[in-house]
Tab-separated table of C-alpha atoms in Angstrom:
chain	number	residue	atom	x	y	z
A	1	MET	CA	119.708	-26.481	8.003
A	2	VAL	CA	120.884	-28.522	10.922
A	3	ASP	CA	122.986	-30.725	8.443
A	4	PHE	CA	124.351	-26.889	6.669
A	5	ILE	CA	124.905	-25.443	10.407
A	6	ALA	CA	127.102	-28.693	10.815
A	7	GLY	CA	128.641	-28.687	8.201
A	8	PHE	CA	129.621	-25.193	7.764
A	9	SER	CA	130.529	-24.520	11.301
A	10	VAL	CA	134.339	-24.737	11.117
A	11	ALA	CA	134.369	-22.871	7.930
A	12	GLY	CA	132.125	-20.512	9.305
A	13	VAL	CA	133.838	-19.426	12.120
A	14	ILE	CA	137.379	-19.231	10.794
A	15	PHE	CA	135.517	-16.935	8.343
A	16	ILE	CA	134.414	-14.206	10.488
A	17	ILE	CA	137.093	-14.557	12.779
A	18	VAL	CA	140.079	-13.421	9.921
A	19	ILE	CA	137.974	-11.212	8.626
A	20	TYR	CA	136.658	-9.343	10.590
A	21	ALA	CA	140.320	-8.873	12.688
A	22	TYR	CA	141.644	-8.478	8.394
A	23	LEU	CA	139.336	-5.279	8.467
A	24	LYS	CA	140.315	-3.739	12.099
A	25	GLY	CA	144.288	-4.095	10.548
A	26	VAL	CA	145.745	-7.464	12.801
A	27	PRO	CA	148.479	-8.728	10.712
A	28	VAL	CA	146.494	-11.822	10.251
A	29	PHE	CA	148.990	-14.436	8.995
A	30	ASP	CA	151.646	-13.558	11.491
A	31	ALA	CA	149.443	-13.953	14.352
A	32	PHE	CA	148.138	-16.894	13.055
A	33	VAL	CA	151.849	-18.209	12.941
A	34	GLU	CA	152.648	-17.129	16.850
A	35	GLY	CA	149.829	-18.895	17.326
A	36	ALA	CA	150.185	-22.242	16.087
A	37	LYS	CA	153.445	-22.418	17.542
A	38	GLU	CA	152.168	-23.114	21.190
A	39	GLY	CA	149.464	-25.382	19.782
A	40	VAL	CA	152.454	-27.881	18.308
A	41	LYS	CA	154.058	-27.779	21.944
A	42	ALA	CA	151.202	-28.717	23.557
A	43	ALA	CA	150.345	-31.416	21.455
A	44	ILE	CA	153.199	-33.038	22.176
A	45	ASP	CA	153.161	-32.369	25.735
A	46	VAL	CA	150.273	-34.612	25.642
A	47	LEU	CA	151.762	-37.655	23.103
A	48	PRO	CA	152.542	-39.621	26.516
A	49	VAL	CA	149.275	-39.294	28.479
A	50	MET	CA	147.355	-40.285	25.001
A	51	VAL	CA	149.728	-43.513	24.891
A	52	GLY	CA	149.320	-44.750	28.783
A	53	ILE	CA	145.681	-43.815	28.635
A	54	LEU	CA	145.059	-45.721	25.207
A	55	ALA	CA	146.790	-49.135	26.425
A	56	ALA	CA	144.728	-49.093	29.171
A	57	VAL	CA	141.703	-49.027	27.669
A	58	SER	CA	142.503	-50.916	24.915
A	59	ILE	CA	143.737	-53.971	27.488
A	60	LEU	CA	140.388	-53.122	29.258
A	61	ASN	CA	138.207	-54.041	25.726
A	62	ALA	CA	140.074	-56.432	24.416
A	63	SER	CA	139.677	-58.700	27.367
A	64	GLY	CA	136.129	-59.317	27.474
A	65	LEU	CA	135.789	-57.363	31.331
A	66	VAL	CA	132.620	-55.506	29.521
A	67	ASP	CA	130.416	-58.963	28.253
A	68	ILE	CA	131.252	-60.281	32.000
A	69	LEU	CA	129.766	-57.282	33.757
A	70	THR	CA	127.127	-56.340	31.279
A	71	GLY	CA	126.164	-60.241	32.304
A	72	LEU	CA	126.564	-59.119	35.832
A	73	LEU	CA	124.518	-56.033	36.222
A	74	LYS	CA	122.068	-56.586	33.637
A	75	GLY	CA	119.602	-57.903	36.371
A	76	PRO	CA	119.955	-55.882	39.087
A	77	LEU	CA	119.762	-52.727	36.588
A	78	SER	CA	116.756	-53.734	34.471
A	79	LEU	CA	114.877	-54.087	38.462
A	80	ILE	CA	115.573	-49.852	38.185
A	81	GLY	CA	114.450	-49.652	34.700
A	82	ILE	CA	117.721	-49.676	32.585
A	83	PRO	CA	117.261	-51.801	29.496
A	84	ALA	CA	119.873	-54.529	29.412
A	85	GLU	CA	120.468	-53.397	26.111
A	86	THR	CA	122.391	-49.924	27.015
A	87	VAL	CA	124.471	-51.565	30.087
A	88	PRO	CA	127.605	-51.945	27.715
A	89	MET	CA	127.343	-48.378	26.544
A	90	LEU	CA	126.572	-47.373	30.207
A	91	LEU	CA	130.386	-49.177	31.064
A	92	LEU	CA	132.152	-48.117	27.708
A	93	ARG	CA	131.133	-44.781	27.419
A	94	PRO	CA	133.003	-42.628	29.961
A	95	PHE	CA	135.929	-45.220	29.188
A	96	SER	CA	136.552	-44.984	25.125
A	97	GLY	CA	135.659	-43.137	22.517
A	98	SER	CA	135.870	-44.937	19.956
A	99	ALA	CA	134.676	-48.636	21.447
A	100	SER	CA	131.895	-46.698	22.462
A	101	LEU	CA	130.843	-45.080	19.181
A	102	GLY	CA	131.551	-48.428	17.061
A	103	LEU	CA	128.969	-49.993	19.381
A	104	PHE	CA	126.396	-47.108	18.874
A	105	THR	CA	126.143	-47.833	15.190
A	106	GLU	CA	126.372	-51.635	15.459
A	107	GLN	CA	123.989	-51.091	17.809
A	108	ILE	CA	121.178	-48.792	16.100
A	109	LYS	CA	121.265	-50.680	13.186
A	110	THR	CA	119.803	-53.529	15.380
A	111	PHE	CA	117.580	-51.860	17.526
A	112	GLY	CA	116.727	-49.229	14.933
A	113	PRO	CA	117.133	-45.168	15.059
A	114	ASP	CA	113.548	-44.687	15.788
A	115	SER	CA	113.008	-46.808	18.610
A	116	TYR	CA	113.041	-46.077	21.855
A	117	LEU	CA	116.427	-48.263	22.169
A	118	GLY	CA	117.473	-45.920	19.341
A	119	LYS	CA	116.851	-42.768	20.573
A	120	ALA	CA	118.042	-43.525	24.402
A	121	LEU	CA	121.697	-44.077	22.501
A	122	SER	CA	121.282	-41.702	20.637
A	123	THR	CA	120.685	-39.454	23.350
A	124	ILE	CA	123.520	-41.184	25.355
A	125	MET	CA	126.188	-40.716	22.999
A	126	GLY	CA	124.571	-36.840	22.142
A	127	SER	CA	124.714	-35.636	25.627
A	128	SER	CA	128.116	-37.444	26.925
A	129	GLU	CA	131.878	-37.378	27.167
A	130	THR	CA	135.040	-39.506	27.006
A	131	VAL	CA	135.681	-38.431	30.862
A	132	LEU	CA	138.626	-41.007	30.722
A	133	TYR	CA	140.766	-39.648	27.746
A	134	ILE	CA	139.477	-35.626	28.263
A	135	LEU	CA	140.414	-35.532	32.129
A	136	PRO	CA	143.761	-37.183	32.073
A	137	VAL	CA	144.859	-34.973	28.490
A	138	TYR	CA	143.752	-32.044	29.944
A	139	PHE	CA	145.331	-32.205	33.444
A	140	GLY	CA	147.982	-33.766	31.807
A	141	ALA	CA	149.207	-31.346	29.702
A	142	VAL	CA	149.746	-28.614	32.049
A	143	ASN	CA	151.675	-31.502	34.121
A	144	VAL	CA	148.877	-31.664	37.359
A	145	LYS	CA	149.407	-34.321	39.151
A	146	ASN	CA	146.725	-34.379	41.840
A	147	THR	CA	143.696	-34.221	40.120
A	148	ARG	CA	141.655	-33.729	42.968
A	149	HIS	CA	137.418	-34.669	43.242
A	150	ALA	CA	137.472	-33.648	39.261
A	151	ALA	CA	137.429	-37.908	37.894
A	152	ALA	CA	134.857	-38.324	40.937
A	153	ALA	CA	132.646	-35.337	39.748
A	154	SER	CA	133.041	-36.127	36.378
A	155	LEU	CA	130.981	-39.459	36.515
A	156	ILE	CA	128.772	-38.797	38.800
A	157	ALA	CA	127.917	-35.729	36.065
A	158	SER	CA	128.679	-37.995	33.250
A	159	TYR	CA	126.684	-41.169	34.679
A	160	THR	CA	123.620	-39.120	36.032
A	161	GLY	CA	123.549	-37.658	32.812
A	162	MET	CA	123.498	-41.293	30.885
A	163	LEU	CA	120.792	-42.307	33.148
A	164	ALA	CA	118.331	-39.299	32.778
A	165	ALA	CA	118.238	-40.080	29.077
A	166	ILE	CA	117.246	-43.676	29.487
A	167	TYR	CA	114.007	-42.467	31.269
A	168	ILE	CA	113.865	-39.050	29.382
A	169	CYS	CA	113.436	-41.171	25.830
A	170	ARG	CA	111.024	-42.853	27.209
A	171	ILE	CA	108.841	-40.124	28.156
A	172	LEU	CA	109.290	-38.298	25.246
B	1	MET	CA	142.453	-40.842	41.462
B	2	LEU	CA	143.526	-41.087	37.779
B	3	ASN	CA	146.689	-43.047	39.193
B	4	ALA	CA	144.161	-45.124	40.657
B	5	ILE	CA	141.521	-45.892	37.831
B	6	TRP	CA	144.759	-46.756	35.089
B	7	ALA	CA	146.086	-49.263	37.887
B	8	ILE	CA	142.817	-50.493	38.299
B	9	MET	CA	141.673	-50.692	34.138
B	10	ILE	CA	144.852	-52.990	33.688
B	11	PHE	CA	144.606	-55.060	36.771
B	12	ALA	CA	140.949	-55.498	35.650
B	13	GLY	CA	142.487	-56.355	31.887
B	14	VAL	CA	144.641	-58.665	32.434
B	15	ILE	CA	143.200	-60.598	35.391
B	16	THR	CA	140.509	-60.938	33.355
B	17	ALA	CA	142.377	-62.448	29.945
B	18	LEU	CA	143.705	-64.988	32.418
B	19	PHE	CA	140.015	-65.747	32.729
B	20	THR	CA	138.910	-65.921	29.291
B	21	GLY	CA	141.992	-66.916	27.953
B	22	ARG	CA	142.429	-63.898	25.153
B	23	THR	CA	146.352	-63.299	26.833
B	24	LYS	CA	147.097	-62.862	22.646
B	25	GLU	CA	144.367	-60.327	22.429
B	26	ILE	CA	145.475	-58.042	25.171
B	27	SER	CA	148.864	-58.094	23.644
B	28	ASP	CA	148.139	-57.133	20.470
B	29	ALA	CA	146.043	-54.391	21.707
B	30	VAL	CA	148.146	-53.028	23.933
B	31	LEU	CA	150.754	-52.527	21.311
B	32	ALA	CA	148.408	-52.000	18.369
B	33	SER	CA	147.211	-48.851	20.779
B	34	CYS	CA	150.384	-47.375	20.359
B	35	VAL	CA	150.312	-47.089	16.720
B	36	SER	CA	146.793	-45.617	16.703
B	37	SER	CA	148.113	-42.564	19.726
B	38	ILE	CA	150.419	-41.744	17.542
B	39	GLN	CA	147.776	-41.813	14.570
B	40	LEU	CA	145.440	-39.320	16.985
B	41	ILE	CA	148.192	-37.312	17.593
B	42	ILE	CA	149.120	-36.409	14.063
B	43	THR	CA	145.930	-35.674	13.595
B	44	MET	CA	146.112	-33.403	16.961
B	45	VAL	CA	148.831	-31.336	16.148
B	46	GLY	CA	147.408	-30.035	12.945
B	47	ALA	CA	143.984	-28.761	14.813
B	48	MET	CA	146.001	-27.932	17.600
B	49	CYS	CA	147.834	-25.285	15.419
B	50	LEU	CA	145.069	-24.044	13.517
B	51	TRP	CA	142.716	-23.280	16.507
B	52	THR	CA	145.669	-21.604	18.680
B	53	GLY	CA	146.478	-19.759	15.792
B	54	VAL	CA	142.893	-18.583	14.994
B	55	MET	CA	142.251	-17.697	17.955
B	56	ARG	CA	145.938	-16.006	19.017
B	57	VAL	CA	143.780	-14.099	15.291
B	58	ALA	CA	140.564	-13.464	17.681
B	59	GLN	CA	142.486	-12.061	20.210
B	60	LYS	CA	144.388	-9.672	18.557
B	61	ALA	CA	141.052	-8.535	17.021
B	62	GLY	CA	139.541	-8.112	20.127
B	63	LEU	CA	136.746	-11.141	19.724
B	64	VAL	CA	138.167	-12.982	22.685
B	65	ASP	CA	137.818	-10.230	25.442
B	66	LYS	CA	134.639	-9.186	23.513
B	67	LEU	CA	132.984	-12.993	24.581
B	68	ALA	CA	134.342	-13.303	27.530
B	69	LYS	CA	133.161	-10.242	29.283
B	70	LEU	CA	129.631	-11.529	27.465
B	71	LEU	CA	129.994	-14.911	29.230
B	72	ARG	CA	131.425	-12.933	32.569
B	73	GLY	CA	128.226	-13.022	34.776
B	74	VAL	CA	127.858	-16.823	34.535
B	75	PHE	CA	131.730	-17.090	35.118
B	76	LYS	CA	131.662	-15.819	37.782
B	77	PHE	CA	129.360	-18.119	39.670
B	78	ILE	CA	130.662	-21.143	38.348
B	79	PHE	CA	134.597	-19.918	38.293
B	80	PRO	CA	134.793	-17.315	41.488
B	81	GLY	CA	138.864	-17.264	41.466
B	82	ILE	CA	139.920	-16.127	37.741
B	83	PRO	CA	141.012	-12.028	38.207
B	84	LYS	CA	138.200	-10.334	36.288
B	85	ASP	CA	140.604	-9.022	33.757
B	86	HIS	CA	143.150	-12.363	33.933
B	87	PRO	CA	143.587	-13.939	30.115
B	88	ALA	CA	142.025	-16.925	31.118
B	89	ASN	CA	138.468	-15.335	31.321
B	90	GLY	CA	138.602	-15.296	27.080
B	91	ALA	CA	140.339	-19.007	27.123
B	92	ILE	CA	137.478	-20.465	28.683
B	93	ALA	CA	135.001	-18.648	26.941
B	94	MET	CA	136.617	-19.601	23.506
B	95	SER	CA	137.041	-22.836	24.287
B	96	ILE	CA	132.962	-23.303	25.814
B	97	SER	CA	131.398	-21.988	23.146
B	98	ALA	CA	133.754	-23.892	20.529
B	99	ASP	CA	131.808	-27.583	22.555
B	100	LEU	CA	128.947	-25.454	22.458
B	101	LEU	CA	129.052	-25.160	18.380
B	102	GLY	CA	130.387	-28.714	17.828
B	103	LEU	CA	133.156	-27.714	17.168
B	104	GLY	CA	135.062	-31.135	17.552
B	105	SER	CA	138.205	-30.441	16.768
B	106	ALA	CA	139.030	-27.182	17.879
B	107	ALA	CA	137.288	-28.064	21.616
B	108	THR	CA	140.448	-30.152	22.778
B	109	PRO	CA	142.854	-27.263	21.867
B	110	LEU	CA	140.930	-24.711	23.177
B	111	GLY	CA	140.861	-26.544	26.140
B	112	ILE	CA	144.703	-27.257	26.634
B	113	MET	CA	145.233	-24.005	26.272
B	114	ALA	CA	142.466	-21.813	28.943
B	115	MET	CA	143.712	-25.181	31.421
B	116	LYS	CA	147.522	-23.537	31.393
B	117	GLU	CA	146.214	-20.336	31.418
B	118	LEU	CA	143.977	-21.117	34.866
B	119	SER	CA	147.389	-23.329	35.525
B	120	ASN	CA	149.114	-20.360	35.670
B	121	ILE	CA	146.599	-18.704	37.993
B	122	ASN	CA	147.400	-21.724	39.808
B	123	GLY	CA	151.629	-20.992	39.847
B	124	ASN	CA	151.652	-24.562	37.947
B	125	SER	CA	151.799	-26.574	40.749
B	126	PRO	CA	151.188	-30.069	40.182
B	127	THR	CA	147.481	-29.563	42.291
B	128	ALA	CA	144.777	-28.956	40.859
B	129	SER	CA	142.652	-25.147	41.851
B	130	ASN	CA	139.295	-25.351	42.407
B	131	ALA	CA	138.794	-23.421	38.983
B	132	MET	CA	140.670	-25.842	37.412
B	133	VAL	CA	138.586	-28.758	37.852
B	134	MET	CA	135.957	-26.935	37.659
B	135	PHE	CA	136.799	-26.488	34.252
B	136	GLY	CA	137.703	-30.391	33.457
B	137	VAL	CA	134.571	-31.279	34.930
B	138	LEU	CA	132.829	-28.980	32.269
B	139	ASN	CA	134.592	-30.383	29.837
B	140	SER	CA	133.754	-34.029	30.456
B	141	VAL	CA	129.816	-33.181	30.257
B	142	CYS	CA	128.894	-32.753	26.770
B	143	ILE	CA	127.122	-29.025	26.227
B	144	GLN	CA	127.169	-29.164	22.883
B	145	LEU	CA	123.870	-27.469	20.522
B	146	ILE	CA	124.022	-30.073	17.794
B	147	PRO	CA	125.358	-33.913	18.289
B	148	ALA	CA	126.192	-33.419	14.635
B	149	SER	CA	127.954	-36.914	13.885
B	150	ILE	CA	125.480	-38.346	16.264
B	151	LEU	CA	122.561	-37.014	14.081
B	152	VAL	CA	124.555	-38.190	10.248
B	153	ILE	CA	125.356	-42.069	12.694
B	154	ARG	CA	121.246	-41.613	12.946
B	155	GLN	CA	120.608	-41.074	9.568
B	156	GLN	CA	122.931	-43.543	7.709
B	157	ALA	CA	121.014	-45.881	10.235
B	158	GLY	CA	117.917	-45.341	8.218
B	159	SER	CA	116.214	-42.959	10.494
B	160	VAL	CA	113.222	-40.976	9.431
B	161	LYS	CA	113.757	-38.154	11.769
B	162	PRO	CA	117.653	-38.107	13.232
B	163	SER	CA	117.197	-34.426	14.968
B	164	SER	CA	114.116	-36.112	17.490
B	165	ILE	CA	116.528	-36.551	19.845
B	166	MET	CA	117.644	-33.180	20.065
B	167	PRO	CA	115.257	-32.028	23.220
B	168	ALA	CA	115.820	-34.907	24.919
B	169	VAL	CA	120.009	-33.936	24.276
B	170	TRP	CA	118.782	-30.421	25.358
B	171	ILE	CA	117.777	-31.827	28.605
B	172	THR	CA	120.341	-34.304	29.695
B	173	SER	CA	122.827	-32.022	28.629
B	174	LEU	CA	121.678	-29.912	31.208
B	175	ILE	CA	121.258	-32.640	33.533
B	176	SER	CA	124.590	-33.689	33.636
B	177	ALA	CA	126.061	-30.568	33.297
B	178	THR	CA	124.211	-29.265	36.785
B	179	THR	CA	125.547	-31.768	38.546
B	180	GLY	CA	128.538	-32.029	37.555
B	181	ILE	CA	128.990	-28.457	38.533
B	182	VAL	CA	126.484	-28.645	42.066
B	183	ALA	CA	128.711	-32.265	42.733
B	184	ALA	CA	132.795	-30.223	41.965
B	185	LYS	CA	131.363	-27.483	44.494
B	186	CYS	CA	129.795	-29.727	46.983
B	187	MET	CA	133.240	-31.342	47.032
B	188	GLU	CA	135.667	-28.661	47.129
B	189	LYS	CA	134.153	-27.401	50.640
B	190	ARG	CA	134.769	-30.485	51.654
B	191	GLY	CA	138.367	-30.326	50.896
B	192	LEU	CA	138.310	-33.575	49.194
């Protein structure tokens, strides 16, 4: 059932919207093309932001900093019940979507998807976003320079969620 | 703050590489990242056109307004600054619905469109409004009901019950979304 919903959702949503609009007498294709034109411009506006973010993330990933920080942080974090194995994920998740997904795919095979660690990592992945990709892209698209407290509030929310996932999976 | 984060990322990465001897690796990686940016954006232009197009169809059929009316109660509390009949209401409603349904390809395009409407209310100022910050925070926490791609990876890794993580995912999402909303509300009052 879950697989069906997940697989059908994109086509299903388009189907419902287009059929409903057509029956209401909307010139559906004309409306679609008109809207799609705006999409091109918005995507091009985002390109420079994307290049900047991915460049910084790639330097960080290739430098080996995550390994060094994991070594430094795993001791103190284990005192508050955070397993050392989850530390690289906690460090990577808000920065790099592709790196955290790669790490997740690797770790879940090592620990087993139904083990405590496997569940905790799955929950972290399923309930968090790449904060430092989303914010620059969204704000960059509208030329906002001063994002005020957006990054701080988002990172607080993201880390609260990730730590909560680690504790919740221990109980559930 | 994004300026500082960007500078720190580059600084920390390069200094670390000098110590770990990975200077060639970071140079290669940064050039390779330009290629992946272009690949990403090409994928995104298509998805962006598709969803802004479908969004316009939904708008003309009156579906977007219906959705906005449905969510009005929630919006009044989270986004108090948006005028009642502004198109931003519909754009945010569409974007958040796409997030909930897990329409990954639609989330970014619809999110950017909603951000544009919010920016219009804000007079396209270079400083984000409270509503824009709140919308950014809501998109930074993940609020999808079914984390489809994670379930698929779990299945491929041999899980006997991939969906066993769902309750934990919902509770966690609720915790981080609530934390985000509260944190954003508290910080906007302090005028940061």
